[in-house]
Coordinates of C-alpha atoms in Angstrom, one line a residue:
X1 CA 84.7 -15.3 -45.6
X2 CA 83.0 -12.6 -47.5
X3 CA 82.2 -9.1 -46.3
X4 CA 78.5 -9.2 -46.9
X5 CA 75.4 -8.5 -44.9
X6 CA 72.6 -11.0 -44.8
X7 CA 69.3 -10.3 -43.1
X8 CA 65.7 -11.3 -43.2
X9 CA 63.1 -8.6 -43.8
X10 CA 59.8 -8.3 -42.1
X11 CA 57.9 -9.8 -45.1
X12 CA 60.1 -12.9 -45.0
X13 CA 62.6 -12.1 -47.8
X14 CA 66.4 -12.7 -47.4
X15 CA 68.5 -9.8 -48.4
X16 CA 72.2 -9.6 -49.2
X17 CA 74.3 -6.5 -49.4
X18 CA 78.0 -5.7 -50.1
X19 CA 79.5 -2.2 -50.0
X20 CA 82.1 -0.9 -52.5
X21 CA 82.3 -4.2 -54.4
X22 CA 84.4 -4.8 -57.5
X23 CA 83.2 -7.2 -60.2
X24 CA 84.9 -10.3 -58.6
X25 CA 83.2 -9.5 -55.2
X26 CA 79.9 -9.0 -57.0
X27 CA 80.2 -12.4 -58.6
X28 CA 80.8 -14.0 -55.2
X29 CA 77.7 -12.2 -53.9
X30 CA 75.6 -13.6 -56.8
X31 CA 77.0 -17.1 -56.0
X32 CA 75.9 -16.8 -52.4
X33 CA 72.5 -15.6 -53.5
X34 CA 72.2 -18.5 -55.9
X35 CA 73.1 -21.0 -53.2
X36 CA 70.5 -19.6 -50.9
X37 CA 67.9 -19.7 -53.7
X38 CA 68.8 -23.3 -54.4
X39 CA 68.5 -24.2 -50.7
X40 CA 65.0 -22.7 -50.5
X41 CA 64.0 -24.4 -53.8
X42 CA 65.3 -27.8 -52.6
X43 CA 63.3 -27.6 -49.3
X44 CA 60.1 -26.5 -51.1
X45 CA 60.6 -28.9 -54.0
X46 CA 63.1 -31.6 -54.7
X47 CA 65.8 -31.8 -57.3
X48 CA 65.7 -34.8 -59.6
X49 CA 68.2 -36.3 -62.1
X50 CA 67.0 -38.9 -64.6
X51 CA 69.8 -41.2 -65.9
X52 CA 69.5 -43.7 -68.8
X53 CA 71.5 -46.9 -69.1
X54 CA 72.9 -47.0 -72.6
X55 CA 74.4 -50.2 -74.1
X56 CA 75.0 -51.6 -77.5
X57 CA 75.6 -55.3 -76.8
X58 CA 76.0 -56.3 -73.2
X59 CA 72.9 -55.1 -71.2
X60 CA 73.9 -53.1 -68.1
X61 CA 72.2 -54.3 -64.9
X62 CA 71.5 -51.7 -62.2
X63 CA 70.2 -52.8 -58.8
X64 CA 69.1 -50.4 -56.1
X65 CA 69.9 -51.7 -52.7
X66 CA 70.1 -50.5 -49.1
X67 CA 66.8 -48.6 -49.3
X68 CA 67.8 -46.4 -52.2
X69 CA 71.1 -45.5 -50.8
X70 CA 73.3 -47.8 -53.0
X71 CA 73.5 -48.7 -56.7
X72 CA 75.1 -51.9 -57.9
X73 CA 76.1 -51.9 -61.6
X74 CA 76.7 -55.2 -63.2
X75 CA 77.7 -56.5 -66.7
X76 CA 79.1 -53.1 -67.9
X77 CA 80.8 -54.1 -71.3
X78 CA 80.5 -57.7 -70.2
X79 CA 82.9 -57.3 -67.3
X80 CA 82.4 -59.4 -64.1
X81 CA 83.3 -56.4 -61.9
X82 CA 80.4 -55.2 -59.7
X83 CA 80.5 -51.5 -59.3
X84 CA 79.0 -50.2 -56.0
X85 CA 78.1 -46.5 -55.8
X86 CA 77.0 -45.1 -52.5
X87 CA 74.7 -42.1 -52.6
X88 CA 75.7 -39.0 -50.7
X89 CA 73.6 -38.1 -47.6
X90 CA 70.0 -37.1 -48.2
X91 CA 70.0 -38.5 -51.8
X92 CA 67.8 -41.4 -52.8
X93 CA 67.9 -43.4 -56.0
X94 CA 65.2 -45.6 -57.5
X95 CA 64.6 -47.5 -60.8
X96 CA 61.9 -45.9 -63.0
X97 CA 58.6 -47.9 -63.0
X98 CA 57.5 -46.5 -66.4
X99 CA 60.7 -46.4 -68.4
X100 CA 63.1 -49.3 -68.9
X101 CA 66.8 -48.8 -68.1
X102 CA 66.3 -45.5 -66.2
X103 CA 67.5 -44.4 -62.7
X104 CA 65.9 -41.5 -60.9
X105 CA 68.0 -39.7 -58.3
X106 CA 66.2 -37.2 -56.0
X107 CA 67.3 -35.1 -53.1
X108 CA 66.8 -31.6 -51.5
X109 CA 70.4 -30.4 -52.1
X110 CA 71.2 -29.7 -55.7
X111 CA 75.0 -30.1 -55.1
X112 CA 74.7 -33.5 -53.4
X113 CA 72.1 -34.8 -55.9
X114 CA 74.3 -33.7 -58.9
X115 CA 77.4 -35.1 -57.4
X116 CA 75.7 -38.5 -56.8
X117 CA 74.6 -38.5 -60.5
X118 CA 78.2 -37.7 -61.5
X119 CA 79.5 -40.6 -59.3
X120 CA 77.2 -43.0 -61.2
X121 CA 78.3 -41.6 -64.6
X122 CA 82.0 -41.8 -63.7
X123 CA 81.8 -45.3 -62.5
X124 CA 80.9 -46.5 -66.0
X125 CA 83.4 -44.8 -68.3
X126 CA 85.0 -46.8 -71.1
X127 CA 88.7 -47.2 -70.7
X128 CA 91.3 -48.2 -73.3
X129 CA 88.8 -48.2 -76.1
X130 CA 87.7 -45.7 -78.7
X131 CA 85.0 -43.7 -77.0
X132 CA 83.5 -42.6 -80.3
X133 CA 82.6 -46.3 -81.0
X134 CA 81.9 -47.5 -77.5
X135 CA 79.2 -45.3 -76.3
X136 CA 78.0 -47.5 -73.5
X137 CA 77.5 -45.9 -70.1
X138 CA 75.0 -44.2 -67.8
X139 CA 74.1 -40.7 -68.9
X140 CA 71.9 -37.9 -67.4
X141 CA 68.8 -37.5 -69.7
X142 CA 67.1 -34.8 -67.8
X143 CA 67.3 -32.8 -64.5
X144 CA 65.5 -30.1 -62.6
X145 CA 63.2 -29.3 -59.7
X146 CA 60.1 -31.3 -59.1
X147 CA 57.1 -30.7 -56.8
X148 CA 57.7 -32.6 -53.5

């Protein structure tokens, strides 16, 4: 808990105030203000992460199932293992219609959306090989807010 005052003004703004704060407390206040601003921006717009499937030899297959709530990744480095990644609540994933080998992750909460993108990225990390040579994986190519 933080000793701050939050209130809504008559013209619809949200104000935050903290008395006699040191620099650490001011940084916490700025974090709270950033979270509130991201919540408003996520409701007005949507947050979007675009991820590209990168491979050198074995083509990575990504299938979106369960109405955009699950991603199945097959043939990563030629492995037979099927990686299943469930999206966090409120986050949708779809394959890009215009670009080959691209996933689009959208959601109103920036933290859940970015965490879902990180789960997809972490599921395809190269183990026990030289990562300078084996650059295969799924990487974030762009992210930001889009008009809903």
